[in-house]
mmCIF file of C-alpha atoms in Angstrom:
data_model
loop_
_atom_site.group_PDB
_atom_site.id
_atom_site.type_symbol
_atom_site.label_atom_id
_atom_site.label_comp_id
_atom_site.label_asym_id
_atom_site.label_seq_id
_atom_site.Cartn_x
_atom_site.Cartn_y
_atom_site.Cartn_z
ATOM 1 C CA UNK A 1 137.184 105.388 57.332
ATOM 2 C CA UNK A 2 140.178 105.571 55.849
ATOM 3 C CA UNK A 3 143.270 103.936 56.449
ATOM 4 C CA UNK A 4 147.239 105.854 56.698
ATOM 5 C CA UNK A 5 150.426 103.438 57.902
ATOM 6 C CA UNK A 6 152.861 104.592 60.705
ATOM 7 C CA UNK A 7 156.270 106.177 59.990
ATOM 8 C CA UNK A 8 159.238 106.356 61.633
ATOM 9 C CA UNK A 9 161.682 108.957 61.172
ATOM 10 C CA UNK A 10 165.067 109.922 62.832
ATOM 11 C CA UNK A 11 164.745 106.292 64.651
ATOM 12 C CA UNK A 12 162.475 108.195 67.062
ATOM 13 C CA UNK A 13 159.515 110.086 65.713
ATOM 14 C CA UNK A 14 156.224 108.430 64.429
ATOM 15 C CA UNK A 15 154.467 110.494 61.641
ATOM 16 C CA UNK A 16 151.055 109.893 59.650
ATOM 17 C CA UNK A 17 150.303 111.637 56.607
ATOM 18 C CA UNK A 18 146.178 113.623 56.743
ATOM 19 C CA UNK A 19 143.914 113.516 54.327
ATOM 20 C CA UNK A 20 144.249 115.992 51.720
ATOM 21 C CA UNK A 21 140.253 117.053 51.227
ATOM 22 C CA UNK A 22 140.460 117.194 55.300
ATOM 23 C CA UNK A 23 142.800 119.869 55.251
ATOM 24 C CA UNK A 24 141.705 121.767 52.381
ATOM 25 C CA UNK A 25 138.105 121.484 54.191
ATOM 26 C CA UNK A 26 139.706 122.804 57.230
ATOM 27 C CA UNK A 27 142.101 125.538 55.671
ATOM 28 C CA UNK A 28 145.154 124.267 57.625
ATOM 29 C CA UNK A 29 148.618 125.761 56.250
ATOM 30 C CA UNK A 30 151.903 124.776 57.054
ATOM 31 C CA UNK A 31 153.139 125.586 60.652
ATOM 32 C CA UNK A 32 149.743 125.500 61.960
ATOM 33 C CA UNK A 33 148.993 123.282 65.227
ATOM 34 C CA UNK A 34 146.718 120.814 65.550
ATOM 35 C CA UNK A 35 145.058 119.140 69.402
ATOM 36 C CA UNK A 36 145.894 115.193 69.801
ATOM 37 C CA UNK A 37 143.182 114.104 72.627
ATOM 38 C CA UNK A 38 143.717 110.898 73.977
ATOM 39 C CA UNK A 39 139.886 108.747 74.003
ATOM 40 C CA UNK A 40 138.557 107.075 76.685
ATOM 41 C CA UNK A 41 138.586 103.974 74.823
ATOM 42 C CA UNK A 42 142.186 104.217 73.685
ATOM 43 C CA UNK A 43 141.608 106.065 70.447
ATOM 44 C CA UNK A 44 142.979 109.334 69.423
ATOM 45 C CA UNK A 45 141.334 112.643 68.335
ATOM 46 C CA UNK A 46 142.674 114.917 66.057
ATOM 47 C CA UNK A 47 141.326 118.673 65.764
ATOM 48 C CA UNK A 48 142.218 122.175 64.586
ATOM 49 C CA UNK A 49 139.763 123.104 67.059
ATOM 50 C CA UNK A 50 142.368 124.338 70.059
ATOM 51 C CA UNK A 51 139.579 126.567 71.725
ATOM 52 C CA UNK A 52 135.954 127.830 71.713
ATOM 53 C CA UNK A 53 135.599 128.898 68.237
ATOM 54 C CA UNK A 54 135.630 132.757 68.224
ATOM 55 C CA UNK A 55 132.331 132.720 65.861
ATOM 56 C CA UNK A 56 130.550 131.050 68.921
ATOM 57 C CA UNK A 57 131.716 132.943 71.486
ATOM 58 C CA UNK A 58 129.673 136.014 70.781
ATOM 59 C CA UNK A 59 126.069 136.439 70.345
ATOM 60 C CA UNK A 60 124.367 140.168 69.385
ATOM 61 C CA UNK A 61 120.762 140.657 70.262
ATOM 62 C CA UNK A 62 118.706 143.099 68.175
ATOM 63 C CA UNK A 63 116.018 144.413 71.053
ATOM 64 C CA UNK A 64 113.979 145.780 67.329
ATOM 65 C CA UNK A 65 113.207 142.305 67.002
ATOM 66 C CA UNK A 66 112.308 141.486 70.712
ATOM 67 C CA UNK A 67 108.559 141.600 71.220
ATOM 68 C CA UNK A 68 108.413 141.971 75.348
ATOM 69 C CA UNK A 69 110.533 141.260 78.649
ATOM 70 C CA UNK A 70 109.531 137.764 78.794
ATOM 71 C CA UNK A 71 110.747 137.203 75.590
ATOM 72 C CA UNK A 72 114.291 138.484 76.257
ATOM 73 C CA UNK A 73 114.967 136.526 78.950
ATOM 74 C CA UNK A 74 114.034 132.985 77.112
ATOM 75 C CA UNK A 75 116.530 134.630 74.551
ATOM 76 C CA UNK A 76 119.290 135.263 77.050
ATOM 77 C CA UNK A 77 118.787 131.776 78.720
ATOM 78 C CA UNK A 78 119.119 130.202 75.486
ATOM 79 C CA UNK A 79 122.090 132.340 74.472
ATOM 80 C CA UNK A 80 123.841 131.222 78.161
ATOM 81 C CA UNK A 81 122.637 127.146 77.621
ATOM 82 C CA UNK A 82 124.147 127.252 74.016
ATOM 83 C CA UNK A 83 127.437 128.256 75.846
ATOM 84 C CA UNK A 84 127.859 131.717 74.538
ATOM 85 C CA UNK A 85 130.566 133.541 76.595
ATOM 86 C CA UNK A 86 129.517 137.469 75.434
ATOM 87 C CA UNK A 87 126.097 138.842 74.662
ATOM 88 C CA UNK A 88 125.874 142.271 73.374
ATOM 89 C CA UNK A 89 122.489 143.941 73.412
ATOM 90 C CA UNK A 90 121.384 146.901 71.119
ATOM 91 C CA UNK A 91 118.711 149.147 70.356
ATOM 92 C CA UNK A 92 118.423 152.075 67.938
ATOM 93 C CA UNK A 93 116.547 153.402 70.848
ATOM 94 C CA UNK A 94 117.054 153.796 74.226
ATOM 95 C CA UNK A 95 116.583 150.822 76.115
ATOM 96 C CA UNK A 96 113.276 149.997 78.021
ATOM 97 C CA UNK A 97 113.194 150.167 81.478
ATOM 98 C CA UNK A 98 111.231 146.112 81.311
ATOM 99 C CA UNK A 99 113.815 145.439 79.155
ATOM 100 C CA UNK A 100 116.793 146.768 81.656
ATOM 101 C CA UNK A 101 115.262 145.073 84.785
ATOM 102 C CA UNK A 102 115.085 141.343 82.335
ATOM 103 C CA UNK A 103 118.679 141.493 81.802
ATOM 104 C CA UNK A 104 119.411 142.265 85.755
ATOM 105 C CA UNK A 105 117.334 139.476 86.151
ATOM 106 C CA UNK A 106 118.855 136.961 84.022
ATOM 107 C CA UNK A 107 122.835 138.040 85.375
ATOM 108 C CA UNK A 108 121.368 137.534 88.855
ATOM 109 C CA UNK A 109 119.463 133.789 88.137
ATOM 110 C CA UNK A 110 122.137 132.483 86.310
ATOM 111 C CA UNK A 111 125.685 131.328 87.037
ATOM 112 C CA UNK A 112 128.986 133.538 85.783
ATOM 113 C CA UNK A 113 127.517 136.309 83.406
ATOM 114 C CA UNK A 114 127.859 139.774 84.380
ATOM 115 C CA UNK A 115 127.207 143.052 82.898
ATOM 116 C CA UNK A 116 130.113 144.480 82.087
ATOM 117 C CA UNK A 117 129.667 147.397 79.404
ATOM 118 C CA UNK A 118 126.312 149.337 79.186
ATOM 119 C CA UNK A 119 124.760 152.923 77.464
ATOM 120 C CA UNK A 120 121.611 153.779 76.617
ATOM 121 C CA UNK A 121 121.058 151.690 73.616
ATOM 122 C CA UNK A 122 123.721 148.985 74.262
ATOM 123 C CA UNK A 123 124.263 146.367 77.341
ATOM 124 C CA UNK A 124 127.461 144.023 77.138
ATOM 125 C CA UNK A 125 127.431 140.679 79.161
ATOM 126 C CA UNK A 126 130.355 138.503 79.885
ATOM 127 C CA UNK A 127 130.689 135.188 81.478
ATOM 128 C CA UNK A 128 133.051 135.374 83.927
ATOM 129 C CA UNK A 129 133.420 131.859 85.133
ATOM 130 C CA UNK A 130 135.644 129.250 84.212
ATOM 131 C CA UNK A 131 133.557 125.571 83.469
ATOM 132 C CA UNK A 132 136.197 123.784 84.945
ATOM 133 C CA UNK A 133 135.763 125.218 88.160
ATOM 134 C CA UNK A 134 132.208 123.877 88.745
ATOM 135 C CA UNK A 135 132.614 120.150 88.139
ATOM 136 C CA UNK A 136 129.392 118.346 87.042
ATOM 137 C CA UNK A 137 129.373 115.732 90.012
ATOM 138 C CA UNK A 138 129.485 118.458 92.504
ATOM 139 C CA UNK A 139 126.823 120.310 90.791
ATOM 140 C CA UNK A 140 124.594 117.138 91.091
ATOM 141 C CA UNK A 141 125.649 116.820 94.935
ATOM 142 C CA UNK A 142 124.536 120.283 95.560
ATOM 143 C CA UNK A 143 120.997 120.263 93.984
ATOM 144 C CA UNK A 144 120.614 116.911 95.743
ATOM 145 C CA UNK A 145 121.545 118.755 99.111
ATOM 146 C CA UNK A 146 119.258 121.412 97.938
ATOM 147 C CA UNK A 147 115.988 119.429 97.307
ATOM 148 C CA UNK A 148 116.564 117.456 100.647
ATOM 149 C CA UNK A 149 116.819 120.474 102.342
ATOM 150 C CA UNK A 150 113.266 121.360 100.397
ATOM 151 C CA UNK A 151 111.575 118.522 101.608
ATOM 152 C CA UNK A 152 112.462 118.879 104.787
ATOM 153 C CA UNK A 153 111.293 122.930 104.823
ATOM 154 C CA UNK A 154 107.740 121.315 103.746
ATOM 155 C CA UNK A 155 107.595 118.519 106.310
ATOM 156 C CA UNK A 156 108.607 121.744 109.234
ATOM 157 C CA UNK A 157 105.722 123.303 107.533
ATOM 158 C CA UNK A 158 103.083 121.096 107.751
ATOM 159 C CA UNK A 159 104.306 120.006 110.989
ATOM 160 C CA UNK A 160 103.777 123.303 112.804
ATOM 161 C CA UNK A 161 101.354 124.904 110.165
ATOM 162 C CA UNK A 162 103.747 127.601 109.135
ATOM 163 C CA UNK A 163 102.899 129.229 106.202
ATOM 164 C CA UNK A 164 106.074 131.422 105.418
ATOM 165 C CA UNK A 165 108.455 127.821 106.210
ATOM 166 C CA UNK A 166 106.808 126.363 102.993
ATOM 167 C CA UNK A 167 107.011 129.566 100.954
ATOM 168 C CA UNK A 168 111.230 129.488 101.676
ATOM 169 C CA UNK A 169 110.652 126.249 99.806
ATOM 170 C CA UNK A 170 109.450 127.822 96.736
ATOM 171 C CA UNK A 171 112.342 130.037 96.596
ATOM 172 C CA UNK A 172 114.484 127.783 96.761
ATOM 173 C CA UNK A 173 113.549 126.122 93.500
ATOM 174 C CA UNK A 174 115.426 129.300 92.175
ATOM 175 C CA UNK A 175 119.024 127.796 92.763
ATOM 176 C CA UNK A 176 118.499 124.403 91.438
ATOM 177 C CA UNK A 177 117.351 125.809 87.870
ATOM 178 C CA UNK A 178 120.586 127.865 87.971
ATOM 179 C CA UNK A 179 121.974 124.817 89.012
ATOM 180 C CA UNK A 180 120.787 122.297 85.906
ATOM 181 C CA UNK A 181 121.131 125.483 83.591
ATOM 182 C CA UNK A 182 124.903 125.385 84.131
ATOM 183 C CA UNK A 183 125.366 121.935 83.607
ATOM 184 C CA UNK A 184 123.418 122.263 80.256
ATOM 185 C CA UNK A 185 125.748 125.190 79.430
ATOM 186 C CA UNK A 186 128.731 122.852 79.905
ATOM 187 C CA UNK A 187 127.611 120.254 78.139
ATOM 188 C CA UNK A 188 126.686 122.398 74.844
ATOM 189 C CA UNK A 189 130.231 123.725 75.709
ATOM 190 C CA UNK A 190 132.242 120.400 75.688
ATOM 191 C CA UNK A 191 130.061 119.250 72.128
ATOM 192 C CA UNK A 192 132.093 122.373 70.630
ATOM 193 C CA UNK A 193 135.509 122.140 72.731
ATOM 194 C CA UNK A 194 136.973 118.488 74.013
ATOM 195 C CA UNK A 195 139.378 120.185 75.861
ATOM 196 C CA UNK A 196 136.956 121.574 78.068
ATOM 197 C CA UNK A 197 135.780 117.883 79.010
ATOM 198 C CA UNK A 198 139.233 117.587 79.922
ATOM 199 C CA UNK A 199 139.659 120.236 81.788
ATOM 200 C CA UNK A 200 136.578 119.054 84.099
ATOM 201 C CA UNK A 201 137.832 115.337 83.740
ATOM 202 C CA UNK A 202 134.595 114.136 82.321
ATOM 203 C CA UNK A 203 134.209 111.979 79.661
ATOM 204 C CA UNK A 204 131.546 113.432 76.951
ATOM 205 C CA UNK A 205 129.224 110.583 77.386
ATOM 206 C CA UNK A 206 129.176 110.965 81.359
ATOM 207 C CA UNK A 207 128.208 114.778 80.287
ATOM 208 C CA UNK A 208 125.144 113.846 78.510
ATOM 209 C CA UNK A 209 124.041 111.417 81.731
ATOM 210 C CA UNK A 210 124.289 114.059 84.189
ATOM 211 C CA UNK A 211 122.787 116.344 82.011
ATOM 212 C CA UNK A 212 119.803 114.041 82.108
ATOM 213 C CA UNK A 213 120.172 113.206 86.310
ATOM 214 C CA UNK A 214 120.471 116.854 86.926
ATOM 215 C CA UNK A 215 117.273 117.603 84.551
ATOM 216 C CA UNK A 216 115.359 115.053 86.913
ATOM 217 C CA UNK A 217 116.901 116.539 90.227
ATOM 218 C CA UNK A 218 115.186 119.806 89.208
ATOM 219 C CA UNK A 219 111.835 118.212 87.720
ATOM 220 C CA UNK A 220 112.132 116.665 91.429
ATOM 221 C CA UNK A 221 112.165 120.228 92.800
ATOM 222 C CA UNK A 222 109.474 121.040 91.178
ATOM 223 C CA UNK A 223 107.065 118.808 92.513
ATOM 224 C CA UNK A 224 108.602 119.720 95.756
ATOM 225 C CA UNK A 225 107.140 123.598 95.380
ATOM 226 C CA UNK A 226 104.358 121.556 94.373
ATOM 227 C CA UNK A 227 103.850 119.780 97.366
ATOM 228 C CA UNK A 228 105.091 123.121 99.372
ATOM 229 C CA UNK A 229 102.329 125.639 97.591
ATOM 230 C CA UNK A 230 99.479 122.605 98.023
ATOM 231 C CA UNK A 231 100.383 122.214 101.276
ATOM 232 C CA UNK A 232 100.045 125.726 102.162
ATOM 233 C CA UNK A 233 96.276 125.366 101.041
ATOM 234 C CA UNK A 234 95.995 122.480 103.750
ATOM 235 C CA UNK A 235 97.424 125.003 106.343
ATOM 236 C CA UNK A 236 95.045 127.630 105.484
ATOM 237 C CA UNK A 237 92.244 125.027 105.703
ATOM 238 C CA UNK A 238 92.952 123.630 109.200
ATOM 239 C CA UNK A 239 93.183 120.237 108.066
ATOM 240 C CA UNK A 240 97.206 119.891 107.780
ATOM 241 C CA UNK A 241 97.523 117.730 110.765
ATOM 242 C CA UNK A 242 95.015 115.044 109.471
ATOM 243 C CA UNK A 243 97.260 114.244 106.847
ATOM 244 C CA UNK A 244 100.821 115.036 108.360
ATOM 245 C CA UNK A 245 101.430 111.513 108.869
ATOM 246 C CA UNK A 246 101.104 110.321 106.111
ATOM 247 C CA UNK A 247 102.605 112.991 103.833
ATOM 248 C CA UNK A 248 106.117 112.284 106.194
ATOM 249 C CA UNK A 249 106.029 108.540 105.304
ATOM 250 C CA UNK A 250 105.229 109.258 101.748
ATOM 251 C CA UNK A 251 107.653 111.962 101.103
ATOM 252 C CA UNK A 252 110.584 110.236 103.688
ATOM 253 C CA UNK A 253 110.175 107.355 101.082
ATOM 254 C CA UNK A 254 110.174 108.850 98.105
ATOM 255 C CA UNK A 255 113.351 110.962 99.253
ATOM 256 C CA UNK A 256 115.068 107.985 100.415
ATOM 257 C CA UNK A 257 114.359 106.432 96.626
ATOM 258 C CA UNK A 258 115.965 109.754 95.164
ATOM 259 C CA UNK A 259 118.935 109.432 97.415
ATOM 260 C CA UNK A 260 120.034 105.778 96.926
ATOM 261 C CA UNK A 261 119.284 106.821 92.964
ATOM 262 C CA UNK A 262 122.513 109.486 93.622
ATOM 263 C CA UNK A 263 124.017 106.736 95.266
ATOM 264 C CA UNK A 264 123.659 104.093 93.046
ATOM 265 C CA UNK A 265 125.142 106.591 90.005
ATOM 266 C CA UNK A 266 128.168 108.048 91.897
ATOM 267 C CA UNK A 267 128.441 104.195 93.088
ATOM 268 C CA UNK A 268 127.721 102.509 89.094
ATOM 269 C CA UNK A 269 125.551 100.038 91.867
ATOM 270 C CA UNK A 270 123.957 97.929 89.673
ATOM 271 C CA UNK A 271 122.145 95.992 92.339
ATOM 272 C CA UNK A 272 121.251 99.312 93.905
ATOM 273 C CA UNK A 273 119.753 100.850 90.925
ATOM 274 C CA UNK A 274 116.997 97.478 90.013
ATOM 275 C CA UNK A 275 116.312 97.701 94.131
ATOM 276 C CA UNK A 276 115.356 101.375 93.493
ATOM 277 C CA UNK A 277 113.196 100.156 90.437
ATOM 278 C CA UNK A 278 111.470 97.312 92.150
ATOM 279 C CA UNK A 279 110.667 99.803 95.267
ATOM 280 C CA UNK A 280 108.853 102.179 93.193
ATOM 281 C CA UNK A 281 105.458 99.918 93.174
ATOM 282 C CA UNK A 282 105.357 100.085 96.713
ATOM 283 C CA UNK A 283 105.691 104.435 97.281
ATOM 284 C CA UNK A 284 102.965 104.348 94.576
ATOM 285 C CA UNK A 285 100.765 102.217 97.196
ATOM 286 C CA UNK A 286 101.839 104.649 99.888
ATOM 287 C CA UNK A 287 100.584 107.776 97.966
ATOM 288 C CA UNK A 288 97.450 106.452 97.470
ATOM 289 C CA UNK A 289 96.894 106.307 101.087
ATOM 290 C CA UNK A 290 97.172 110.285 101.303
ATOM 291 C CA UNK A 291 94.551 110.812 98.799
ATOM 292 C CA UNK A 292 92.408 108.284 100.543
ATOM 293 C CA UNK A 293 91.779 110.080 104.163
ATOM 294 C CA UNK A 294 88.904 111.553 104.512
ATOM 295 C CA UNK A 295 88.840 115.420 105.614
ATOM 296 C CA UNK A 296 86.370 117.490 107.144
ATOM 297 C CA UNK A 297 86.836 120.841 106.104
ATOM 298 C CA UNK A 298 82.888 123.235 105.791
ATOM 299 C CA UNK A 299 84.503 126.319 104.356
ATOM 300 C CA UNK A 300 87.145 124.780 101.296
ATOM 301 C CA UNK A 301 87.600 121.679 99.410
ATOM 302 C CA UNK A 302 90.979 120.295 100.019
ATOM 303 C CA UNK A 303 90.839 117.561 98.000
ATOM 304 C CA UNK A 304 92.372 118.797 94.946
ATOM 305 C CA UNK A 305 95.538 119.973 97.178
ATOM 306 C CA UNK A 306 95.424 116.592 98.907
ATOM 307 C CA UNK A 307 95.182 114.891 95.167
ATOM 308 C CA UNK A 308 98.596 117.186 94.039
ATOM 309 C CA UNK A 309 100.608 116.920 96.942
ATOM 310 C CA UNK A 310 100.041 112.467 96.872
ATOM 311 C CA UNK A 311 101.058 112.580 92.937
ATOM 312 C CA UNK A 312 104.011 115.137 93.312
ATOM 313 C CA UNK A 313 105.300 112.413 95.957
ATOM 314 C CA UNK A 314 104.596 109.668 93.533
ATOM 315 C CA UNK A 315 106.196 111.880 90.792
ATOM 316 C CA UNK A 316 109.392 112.285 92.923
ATOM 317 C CA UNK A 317 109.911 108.227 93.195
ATOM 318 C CA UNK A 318 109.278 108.086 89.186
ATOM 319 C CA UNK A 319 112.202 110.822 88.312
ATOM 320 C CA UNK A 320 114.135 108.952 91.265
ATOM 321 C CA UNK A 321 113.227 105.361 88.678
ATOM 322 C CA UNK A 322 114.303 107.451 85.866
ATOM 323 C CA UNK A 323 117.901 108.087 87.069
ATOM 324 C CA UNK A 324 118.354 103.959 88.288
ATOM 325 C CA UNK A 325 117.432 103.485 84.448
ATOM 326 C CA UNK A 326 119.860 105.658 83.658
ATOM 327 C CA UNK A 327 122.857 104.009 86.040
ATOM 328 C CA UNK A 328 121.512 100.818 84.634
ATOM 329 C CA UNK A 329 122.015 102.464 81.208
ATOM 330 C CA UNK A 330 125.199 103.597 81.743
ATOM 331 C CA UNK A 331 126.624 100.688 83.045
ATOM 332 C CA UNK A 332 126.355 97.765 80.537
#
């Protein structure tokens, strides 16, 4: 670290002198601005960097080098997650129809990028939305909203054996990848630009947390298409209503633990977050009691649905631990 002293000149003005090699390094000239960020924790930033750098912002993929659909898309999604605002696509051929449909694809699972240029051999995609209007918190809010709206899809399901309730819940699992795709975007965003972080009024460190919460909110929705798509097998199998009750205590739990998890982080509850922690042991004794019944079923073997659907549950509570560890984490 090295050390400058404060000057005053005019009677007014307070100057400090940069290092030399720093700008050399940084091939600032006279005239040129520089960003002064105010830290959280009372320091001060000081950075040439007054935007996203241009050499980031756009991305060209060569479709030569792209083996099949499937692999485009993890392409795209990676180009959209590292925070790249343009992606142009070329070919020195015209462009597969496989290939056409995966780009359509990603514009329509993702948030803000849209087609916006195309031919034959080229496609153009722009993001279109500003970061700062999706703030993280709200983003975390929603996929909570979303999941509990999953779970209770799945309990309507098994309730009243309806097989096309529970396969809304597996489309649904859709929007809450978007979801935690979007906050990863902004968070590989705000590495490269502070001022975005400002912009959103997030600190970088509470970035990187509900990056994390918002990767377990999703992991939760998985197991919740889980539970859905194993469920659907007890439907088919007449035996749904044996284990209804206790699939509603088990999942009413382990939603109430993911809840009071939220909670506890939007809260920084300490207390709340080692009750979470402590409750854990007991959903994992309630889960047990779903793959414990007994069913009667001649023509199928449920038991490897019943065995998915009780550790998805128990699953759920464990991401729910995760994010109290987390809060816990975050707070001292």
């Amino acid at each position: 670290m090295e050390i400058r002293k404060v000057q005053i000149t005019g009677g007014s003005s307070y100057i400090i002198s940069l290092p030399k090699e720093w700008i050399e390094k940084r091939h600032i000239e006279k005239g040129d601005s520089l960003g002064l960020v105010p830290q959280q924790d009372g320091s001060l930033l000081i950075t040439d960097r007054l935007g996203v750098e241009e050499e980031h912002a756009t991305k060209e993929i060569n479709l030569d080098d792209i083996k099949n659909a499937r692999h485009l898309f993890r392409v795209l999604l990676a180009c959209y997650i590292m925070g790249y605002s343009r992606i142009i696509i070329r070919s020195t051929e015209d462009i597969e129809t496989s290939f056409h449909n995966c780009v359509i694809e990603f514009t329509q699972g993702v948030i803000g990028p849209e087609i916006i240029e195309e031919t034959s051999q080229h496609i153009i995609i722009k993001d279109l939305l500003n970061p700062a209007e999706m703030p993280m918190d709200k983003t975390a809010r929603r996929m909570l909203v979303l999941v509990q709206n999953m779970m209770r899809n799945t309990l309507e399901s098994i309730e009243n054996g309806d097989l096309a309730t529970a396969e809304t819940v597996i489309g649904k699992d859709a929007y809450i990848n978007r979801l935690h795709w979007l906050v990863s975007r902004q968070l590989n965003m705000m590495m490269r630009d502070l001022g975005i972080a400002r912009k959103m009024n997030v600190t970088q460190q509470e970035a990187i947390f509900y990056y994390m919460i918002t990767r377990f909110i999703e992991r939760i929705g998985d197991h919740m298409v889980m539970v859905a798509r194993n469920s659907m097998v007890l439907i088919e199998a007449g035996v749904h209503d044996e284990l209804q009750p206790a699939i509603n205590t088990a999942m009413g739990y382990a939603m109430g633990l993911v809840e009071k998890s939220i909670e506890a982080w939007f809260k920084k509850d300490l207390k709340l977050a080692q009750e979470i922690l402590d409750s854990f042991y007991e959903l994992v004794g309630v889960c047990e009691e779903i793959s414990s019944i007994k069913l009667d079923c001649k023509d199928v073997d449920p038991s490897v649905a019943q065995g998915y659907i009780a550790e998805s549950i128990r699953r759920m509570g464990a991401y729910a631990s995760d994010i109290s560890e987390l809060v816990i984490d975050y707070i001292v």
